[in-house]
XYZ file of C-alpha atoms in Angstrom:
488
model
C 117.748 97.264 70.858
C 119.118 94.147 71.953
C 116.838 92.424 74.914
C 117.763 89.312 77.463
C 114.936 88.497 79.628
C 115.825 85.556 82.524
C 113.047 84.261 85.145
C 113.273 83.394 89.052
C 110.970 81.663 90.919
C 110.295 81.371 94.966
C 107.600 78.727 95.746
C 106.946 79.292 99.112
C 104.864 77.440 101.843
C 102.799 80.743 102.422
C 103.789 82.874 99.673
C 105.096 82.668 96.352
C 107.469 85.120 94.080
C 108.522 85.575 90.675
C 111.006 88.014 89.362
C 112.740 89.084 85.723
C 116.020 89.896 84.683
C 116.428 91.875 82.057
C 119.640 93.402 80.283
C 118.736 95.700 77.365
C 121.689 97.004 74.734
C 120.975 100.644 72.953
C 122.479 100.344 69.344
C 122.764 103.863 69.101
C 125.403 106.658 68.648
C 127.799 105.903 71.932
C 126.267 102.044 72.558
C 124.451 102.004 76.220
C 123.215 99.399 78.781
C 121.005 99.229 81.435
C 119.331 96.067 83.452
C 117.108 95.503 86.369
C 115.244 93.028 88.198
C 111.393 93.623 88.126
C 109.205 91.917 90.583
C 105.861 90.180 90.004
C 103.278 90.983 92.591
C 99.614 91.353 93.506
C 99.154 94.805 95.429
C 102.562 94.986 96.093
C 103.205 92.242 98.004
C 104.242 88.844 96.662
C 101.469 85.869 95.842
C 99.500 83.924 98.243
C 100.368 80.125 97.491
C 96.997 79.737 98.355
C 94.352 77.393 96.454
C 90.571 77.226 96.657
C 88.907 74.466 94.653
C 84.978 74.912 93.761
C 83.666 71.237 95.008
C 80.663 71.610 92.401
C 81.718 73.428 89.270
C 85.753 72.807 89.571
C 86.713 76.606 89.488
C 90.042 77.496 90.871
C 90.816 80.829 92.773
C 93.864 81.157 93.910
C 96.532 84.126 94.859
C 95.594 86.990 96.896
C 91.670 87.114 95.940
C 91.520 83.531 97.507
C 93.510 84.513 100.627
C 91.388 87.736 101.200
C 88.280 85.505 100.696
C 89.361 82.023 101.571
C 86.333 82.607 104.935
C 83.728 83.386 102.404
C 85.371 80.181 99.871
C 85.282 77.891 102.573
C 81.467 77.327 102.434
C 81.946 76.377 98.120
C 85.578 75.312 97.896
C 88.177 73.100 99.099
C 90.720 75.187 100.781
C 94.502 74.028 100.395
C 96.782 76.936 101.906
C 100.354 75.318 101.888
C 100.439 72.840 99.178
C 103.990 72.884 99.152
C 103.865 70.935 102.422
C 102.621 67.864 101.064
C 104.906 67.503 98.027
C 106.754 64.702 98.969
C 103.664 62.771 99.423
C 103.162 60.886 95.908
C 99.945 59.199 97.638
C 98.197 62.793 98.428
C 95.077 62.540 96.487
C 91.655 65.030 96.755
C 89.012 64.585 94.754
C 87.235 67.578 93.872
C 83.939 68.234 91.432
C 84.333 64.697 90.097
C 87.763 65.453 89.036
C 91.037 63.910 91.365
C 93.599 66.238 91.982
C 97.352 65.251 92.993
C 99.588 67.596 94.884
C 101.463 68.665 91.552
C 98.226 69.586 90.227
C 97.414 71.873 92.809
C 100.575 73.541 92.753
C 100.588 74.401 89.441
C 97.359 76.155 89.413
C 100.247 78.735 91.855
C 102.493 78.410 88.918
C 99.495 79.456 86.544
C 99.149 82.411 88.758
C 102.585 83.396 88.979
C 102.795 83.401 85.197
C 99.286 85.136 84.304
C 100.642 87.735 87.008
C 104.002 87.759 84.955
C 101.790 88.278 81.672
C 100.248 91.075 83.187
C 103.317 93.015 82.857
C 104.239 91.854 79.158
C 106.478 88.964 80.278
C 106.013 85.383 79.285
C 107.245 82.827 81.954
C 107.807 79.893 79.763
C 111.407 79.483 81.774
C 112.725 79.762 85.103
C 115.699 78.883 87.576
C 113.677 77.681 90.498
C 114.928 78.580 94.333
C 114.669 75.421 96.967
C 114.884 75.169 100.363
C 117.926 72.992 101.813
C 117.273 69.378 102.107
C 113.582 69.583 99.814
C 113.030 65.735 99.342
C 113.584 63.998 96.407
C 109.917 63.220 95.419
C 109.184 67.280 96.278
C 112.191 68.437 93.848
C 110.164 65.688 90.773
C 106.667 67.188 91.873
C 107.713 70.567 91.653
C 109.246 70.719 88.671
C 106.158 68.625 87.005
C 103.996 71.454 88.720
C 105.862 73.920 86.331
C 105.615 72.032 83.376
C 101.977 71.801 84.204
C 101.725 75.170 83.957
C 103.547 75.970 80.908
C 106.832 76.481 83.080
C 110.223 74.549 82.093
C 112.489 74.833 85.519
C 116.069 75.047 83.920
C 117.789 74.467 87.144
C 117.062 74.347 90.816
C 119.216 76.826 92.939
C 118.992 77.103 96.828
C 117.151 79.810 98.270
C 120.487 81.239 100.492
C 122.846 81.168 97.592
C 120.343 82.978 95.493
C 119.204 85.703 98.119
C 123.268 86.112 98.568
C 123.287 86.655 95.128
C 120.336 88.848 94.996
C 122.541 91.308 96.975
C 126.068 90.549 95.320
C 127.166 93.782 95.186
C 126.328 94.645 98.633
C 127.855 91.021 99.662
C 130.827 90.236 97.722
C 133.509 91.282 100.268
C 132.155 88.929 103.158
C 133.599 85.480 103.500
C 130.935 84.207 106.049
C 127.534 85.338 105.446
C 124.393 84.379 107.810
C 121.266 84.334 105.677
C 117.944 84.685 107.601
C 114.914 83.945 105.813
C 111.854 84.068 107.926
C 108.465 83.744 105.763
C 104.964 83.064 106.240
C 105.567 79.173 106.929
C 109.460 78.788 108.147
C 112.476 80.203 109.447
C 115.663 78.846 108.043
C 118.872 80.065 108.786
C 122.045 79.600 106.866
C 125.854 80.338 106.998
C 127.872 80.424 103.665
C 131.355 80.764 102.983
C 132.079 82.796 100.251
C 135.894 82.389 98.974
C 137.470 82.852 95.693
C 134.394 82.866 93.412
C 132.522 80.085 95.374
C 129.544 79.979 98.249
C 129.359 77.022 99.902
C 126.743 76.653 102.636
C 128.070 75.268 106.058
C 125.016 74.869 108.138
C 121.278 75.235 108.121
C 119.192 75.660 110.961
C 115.387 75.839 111.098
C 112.056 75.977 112.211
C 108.337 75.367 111.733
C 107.154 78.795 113.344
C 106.996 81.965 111.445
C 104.674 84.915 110.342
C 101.309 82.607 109.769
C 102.050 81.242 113.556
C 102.401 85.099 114.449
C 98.854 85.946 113.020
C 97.292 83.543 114.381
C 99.032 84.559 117.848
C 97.742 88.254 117.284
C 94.454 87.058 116.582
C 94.051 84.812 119.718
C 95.386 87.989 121.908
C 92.703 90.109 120.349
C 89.999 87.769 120.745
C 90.659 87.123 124.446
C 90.230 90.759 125.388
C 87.451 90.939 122.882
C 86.423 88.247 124.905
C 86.189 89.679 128.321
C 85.089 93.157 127.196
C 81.777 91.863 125.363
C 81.253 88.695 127.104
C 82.020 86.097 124.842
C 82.738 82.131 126.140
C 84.173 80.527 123.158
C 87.686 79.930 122.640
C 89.331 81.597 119.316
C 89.437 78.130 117.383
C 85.913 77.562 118.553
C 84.489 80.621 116.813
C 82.744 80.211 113.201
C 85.538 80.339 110.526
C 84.408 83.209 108.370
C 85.152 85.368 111.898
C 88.153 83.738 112.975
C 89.624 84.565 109.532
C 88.623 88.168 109.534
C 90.713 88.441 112.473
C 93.975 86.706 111.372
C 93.723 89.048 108.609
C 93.718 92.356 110.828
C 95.803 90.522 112.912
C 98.126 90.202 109.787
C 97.673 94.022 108.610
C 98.528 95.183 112.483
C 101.663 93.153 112.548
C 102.701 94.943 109.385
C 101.811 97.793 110.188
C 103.302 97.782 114.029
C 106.786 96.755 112.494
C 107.210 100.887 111.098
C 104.731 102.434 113.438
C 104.190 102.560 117.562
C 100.771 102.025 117.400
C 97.290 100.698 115.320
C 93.933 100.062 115.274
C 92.280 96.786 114.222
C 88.459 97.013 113.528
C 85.879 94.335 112.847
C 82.356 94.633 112.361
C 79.842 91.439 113.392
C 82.723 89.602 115.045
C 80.913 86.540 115.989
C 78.267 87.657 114.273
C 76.964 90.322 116.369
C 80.158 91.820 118.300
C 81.695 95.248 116.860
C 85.701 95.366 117.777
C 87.716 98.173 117.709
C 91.289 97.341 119.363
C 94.262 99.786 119.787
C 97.565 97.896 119.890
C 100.912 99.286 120.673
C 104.587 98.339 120.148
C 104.871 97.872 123.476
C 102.104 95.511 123.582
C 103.719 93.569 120.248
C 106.681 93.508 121.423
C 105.585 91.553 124.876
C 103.804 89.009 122.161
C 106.658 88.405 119.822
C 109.211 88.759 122.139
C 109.270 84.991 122.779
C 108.842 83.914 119.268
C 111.959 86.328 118.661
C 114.081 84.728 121.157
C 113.257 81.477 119.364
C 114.375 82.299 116.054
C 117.481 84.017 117.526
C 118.538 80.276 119.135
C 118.329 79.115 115.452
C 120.947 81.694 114.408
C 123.136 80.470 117.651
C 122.693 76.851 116.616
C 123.384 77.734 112.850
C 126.372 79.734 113.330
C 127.981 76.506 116.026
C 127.315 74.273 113.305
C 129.174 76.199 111.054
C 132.319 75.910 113.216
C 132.795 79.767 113.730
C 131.509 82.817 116.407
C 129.213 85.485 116.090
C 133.037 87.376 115.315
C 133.747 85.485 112.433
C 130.317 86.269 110.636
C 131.235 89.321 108.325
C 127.209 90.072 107.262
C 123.941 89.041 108.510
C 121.239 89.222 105.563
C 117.756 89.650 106.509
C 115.350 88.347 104.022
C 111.754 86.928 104.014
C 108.259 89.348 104.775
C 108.750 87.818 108.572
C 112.314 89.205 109.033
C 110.676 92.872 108.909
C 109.349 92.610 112.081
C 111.036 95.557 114.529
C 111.810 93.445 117.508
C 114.077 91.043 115.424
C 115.715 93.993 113.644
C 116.338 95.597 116.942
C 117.606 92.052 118.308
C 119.890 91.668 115.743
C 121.348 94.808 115.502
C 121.978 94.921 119.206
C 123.667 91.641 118.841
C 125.332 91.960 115.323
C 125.707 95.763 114.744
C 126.594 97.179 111.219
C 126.857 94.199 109.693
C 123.247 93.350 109.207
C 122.379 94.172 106.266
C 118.077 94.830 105.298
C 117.689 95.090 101.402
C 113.878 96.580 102.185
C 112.369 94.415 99.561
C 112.367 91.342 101.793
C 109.606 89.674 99.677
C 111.543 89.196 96.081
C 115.254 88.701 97.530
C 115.211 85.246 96.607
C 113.228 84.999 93.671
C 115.707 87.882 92.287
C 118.518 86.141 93.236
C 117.498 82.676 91.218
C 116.564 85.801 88.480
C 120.069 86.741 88.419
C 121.376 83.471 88.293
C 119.130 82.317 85.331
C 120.533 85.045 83.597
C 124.259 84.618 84.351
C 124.387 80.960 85.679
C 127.177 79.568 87.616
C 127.652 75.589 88.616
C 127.550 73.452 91.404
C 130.568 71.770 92.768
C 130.453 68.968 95.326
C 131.498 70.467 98.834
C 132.122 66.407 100.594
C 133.069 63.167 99.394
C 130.852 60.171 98.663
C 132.494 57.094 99.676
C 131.590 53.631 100.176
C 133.524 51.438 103.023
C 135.362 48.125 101.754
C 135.200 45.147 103.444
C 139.301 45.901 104.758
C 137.586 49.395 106.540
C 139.030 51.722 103.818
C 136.894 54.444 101.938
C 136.557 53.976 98.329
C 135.312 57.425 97.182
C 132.668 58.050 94.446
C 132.050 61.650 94.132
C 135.116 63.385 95.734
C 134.995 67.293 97.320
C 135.651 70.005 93.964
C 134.056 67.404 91.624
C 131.326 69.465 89.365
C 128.112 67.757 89.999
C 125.955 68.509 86.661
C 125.913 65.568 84.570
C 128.111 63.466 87.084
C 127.484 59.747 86.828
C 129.780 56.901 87.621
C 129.266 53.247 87.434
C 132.084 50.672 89.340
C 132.115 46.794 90.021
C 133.202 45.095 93.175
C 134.183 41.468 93.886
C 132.319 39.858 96.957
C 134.350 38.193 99.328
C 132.128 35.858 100.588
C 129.317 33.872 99.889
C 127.185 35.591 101.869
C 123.256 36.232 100.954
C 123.400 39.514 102.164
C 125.326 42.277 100.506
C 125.245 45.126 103.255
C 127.274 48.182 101.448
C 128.109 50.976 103.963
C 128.024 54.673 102.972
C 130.896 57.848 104.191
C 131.654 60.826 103.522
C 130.211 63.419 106.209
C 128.986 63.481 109.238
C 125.047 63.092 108.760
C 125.869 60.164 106.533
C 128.211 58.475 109.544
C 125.754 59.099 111.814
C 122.458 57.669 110.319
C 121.636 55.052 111.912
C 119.525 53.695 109.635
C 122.075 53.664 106.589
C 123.086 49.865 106.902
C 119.383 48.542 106.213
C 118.948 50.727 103.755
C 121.790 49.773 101.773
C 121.260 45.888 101.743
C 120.808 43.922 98.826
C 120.311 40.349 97.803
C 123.287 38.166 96.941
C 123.407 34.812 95.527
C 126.433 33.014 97.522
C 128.766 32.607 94.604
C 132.255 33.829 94.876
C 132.460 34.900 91.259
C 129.605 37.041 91.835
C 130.185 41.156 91.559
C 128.471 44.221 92.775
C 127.332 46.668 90.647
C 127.199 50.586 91.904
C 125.790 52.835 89.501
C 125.981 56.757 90.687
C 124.743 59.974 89.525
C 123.655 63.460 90.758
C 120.548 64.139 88.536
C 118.912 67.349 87.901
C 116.943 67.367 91.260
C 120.528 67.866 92.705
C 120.352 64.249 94.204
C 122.885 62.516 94.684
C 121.464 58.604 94.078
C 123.041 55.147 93.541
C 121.947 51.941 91.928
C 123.284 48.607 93.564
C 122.517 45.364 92.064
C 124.596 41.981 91.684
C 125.182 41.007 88.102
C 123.757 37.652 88.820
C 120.105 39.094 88.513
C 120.709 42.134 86.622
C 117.369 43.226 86.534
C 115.904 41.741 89.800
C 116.766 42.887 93.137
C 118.218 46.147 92.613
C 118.243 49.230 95.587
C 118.490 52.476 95.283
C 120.085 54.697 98.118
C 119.257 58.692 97.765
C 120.896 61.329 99.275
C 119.038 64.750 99.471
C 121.828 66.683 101.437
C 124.503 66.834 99.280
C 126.241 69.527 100.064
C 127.188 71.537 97.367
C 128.976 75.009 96.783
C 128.084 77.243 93.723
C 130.621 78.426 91.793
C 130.201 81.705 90.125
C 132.804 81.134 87.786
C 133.433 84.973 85.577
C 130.143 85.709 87.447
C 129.116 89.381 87.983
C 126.376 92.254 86.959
């Protein structure tokens, strides 16, 4: 028996996800094949990217024993719930028991978890196509990828989570040209409209926001606690109240919302709320409904704004995909089947569709292809392009010389090629570099995309070759993925 074995990953600001692909070959009488995609989880449910830091003896806990405990941690540890938030600071620093931890430290103590998880099931993690949001900065894409490597994990490409939760559901997918994918986790909502066409996904506008199920717990849990509130008497606010009991209620707060997305009604219970109160709360789906309602019609107005910036109509979307453990929440599924009908399209295992998909592609990998131009304006107002729409993007690097024209001081060089490029204001500043006044000086570009998917360029004047240089990133690229002989 023949075995292939290919590893996604989904580091997410709330929760994390790891998947397998595996393709196994029978060498017996008549051949055979089968494959599947096999989840990692911790009671089901994918991994708290929670981390909780022992400030005396240095002991990490992290994963869902830290979430379910992180009010009875927070008296011994140093709670850090969203690491992935911080990853594009290179000056975040804590030290903890004597030791000084950096943000890529931290989050590879979620990596460690996600592979001791993985080993759990007899499968070693040692390599993994790694799903990224849209527009992850630069000094996020190096820290998360040294977070892996940290943890034993070599990240053999980044992917971005849309085009791998479209391909997580390829077969279900492949005869829509415009796909909206809405992925509504623990810490964001970001939606996304691709165009699929003749083996290719490119995505055509992203829309998002900072508001999703963690916001909804903790929306839950100040409702409760109000009428807990009036019924026993109690004066302090919800973020007043000691931590261990505000906690205990986010969490049944948490449970109800899950639990009020299948059924029309639920019970939360708490004993010693505020040390001393004993709550038991019925809640309906009436009653959730009139609390997410708003937060509902918020995320919808992303999917307007996404689906305007993609230059089309709610008509000319073929499939609405529903992914992330937010996106299971009944008012939204009724909203968008009201709005979008039988096209939506609810795989049921919300949770893993991304890190699947990025499984999937580890196993049969496409490539990227730029989806714009990269041009730079000359000093007569015409474009002279460096990386031009179709060009494949791993590997690309391109180095050019220009004369100056003057003897100017200043070099200013002026960046094209779509509109957020045209439009930031900020691009001419960032783009100036020293000159030295001579005529016969030149200008030296050097470009490349590098394996962060970054599109970055070197400018210097070959009068002080090593002095003076700048360096202009851009994080946006946008890319399609083509699939090339692509299938399962």
């Amino acid at each position: 028996m023949a075995r292939n074995k290919s590893f996604g990953i989904d580091f997410g600001t709330t929760n994390s996800s790891a998947a397998r692909y595996e393709s196994y070959r029978f060498r017996t009488t008549g051949g055979g094949m089968t494959e599947s995609v096999v989840p990692y989880d911790e009671a089901g449910r994918p991994i708290p990217s929670v981390v909780a830091i022992d400030r005396r003896t240095g002991e990490v806990h992290t994963g869902r024993d830290a979430w379910e405990r992180r009010a009875e941690l927070k008296d011994s540890c140093e709670s850090i719930p969203s690491i992935k938030s911080v990853l594009d600071d290179e000056g975040w620093r804590k030290t903890i028991a004597g030791r000084e931890w950096t943000a890529a430290d931290v989050a590879s103590e979620v990596f460690v978890k996600l592979r001791e998880v993985a080993r759990r099931q007899q499968a070693t993690m040692d390599i993994a196509t790694l799903a990224m949001p849209v527009g992850l900065k630069p000094a996020a894409r190096r820290t998360i990828r040294k977070a892996a490597s940290y943890a034993g994990i070599q990240v053999e490409s980044f992917v971005s989570e849309p085009t791998a939760a479209f391909f997580a559901y390829y077969d279900d997918l492949m005869s829509a040209e415009r796909v909206v994918v809405f992925d509504w986790g623990g810490g964001t909502l970001d939606v996304s409209v691709l165009r699929h066409s003749r083996g290719r996904v490119t995505e055509l506008a992203t829309v998002g926001m900072k508001f999703a199920g963690d916001d909804i717990d903790f929306e839950i849990a100040e409702r409760i606690h109000s009428f807990v509130a009036r019924e026993k008497g109690i004066h302090a606010a919800f973020e007043d109240m000691a931590p261990r009991s505000r906690d205990a209620l986010i969490v049944r707060a948490e449970q109800a919302k899950r639990a009020l997305s299948s059924r029309d009604r639920t019970v939360v219970t708490l004993i010693r709320y505020g040390g001393r109160y004993t709550v038991r709360r019925e809640l309906t789906s009436d009653w959730f409904e009139e609390v997410v309602s708003p937060i509902v019609n918020r995320a919808m107005a992303c999917v307007d704004r996404a689906i305007s910036q993609a230059g089309t109509s709610d008509a000319g979307i073929d499939r609405v995909l529903l992914v992330g453990g937010s996106s299971n929440l009944r008012p939204l599924r009724e909203r968008m089947t009201e709005r979008f009908g039988d096209r939506v399209f609810f795989p049921g295992d919300e949770g893993w569709s991304v890190s699947k998909g990025a499984a999937l592609l580890s196993y049969s990998p496409g490539s990227y292809v730029a989806a714009q131009d990269v041009s730079i304006i000359l000093a007569d107002g015409t474009p002279y392009y460096l990386l031009r729409e179709g060009e494949r993007v791993e590997g690309w690097r391109k180095s050019v010389e220009f004369g100056v024209t003057d003897a100017s001081q200043t070099l200013r060089i002026v960046f094209s090629g779509s509109a957020d490029i045209d439009e930031d204001e900020e691009r001419l500043r960032l783009t100036e570099v020293r000159g030295y006044g001579f005529l016969e000086e030149k200008l030296i570009l050097e470009a490349e995309i590098d394996k962060e998917l970054v599109f970055r360029v070197r400018v210097r004047s070959n009068m002080r070759p090593n002095r003076d240089a700048r360096v202009w990133e851009y994080d946006r690229l946008k890319l399609s993925y083509d699939m090339g002989v692509w299938s399962r």
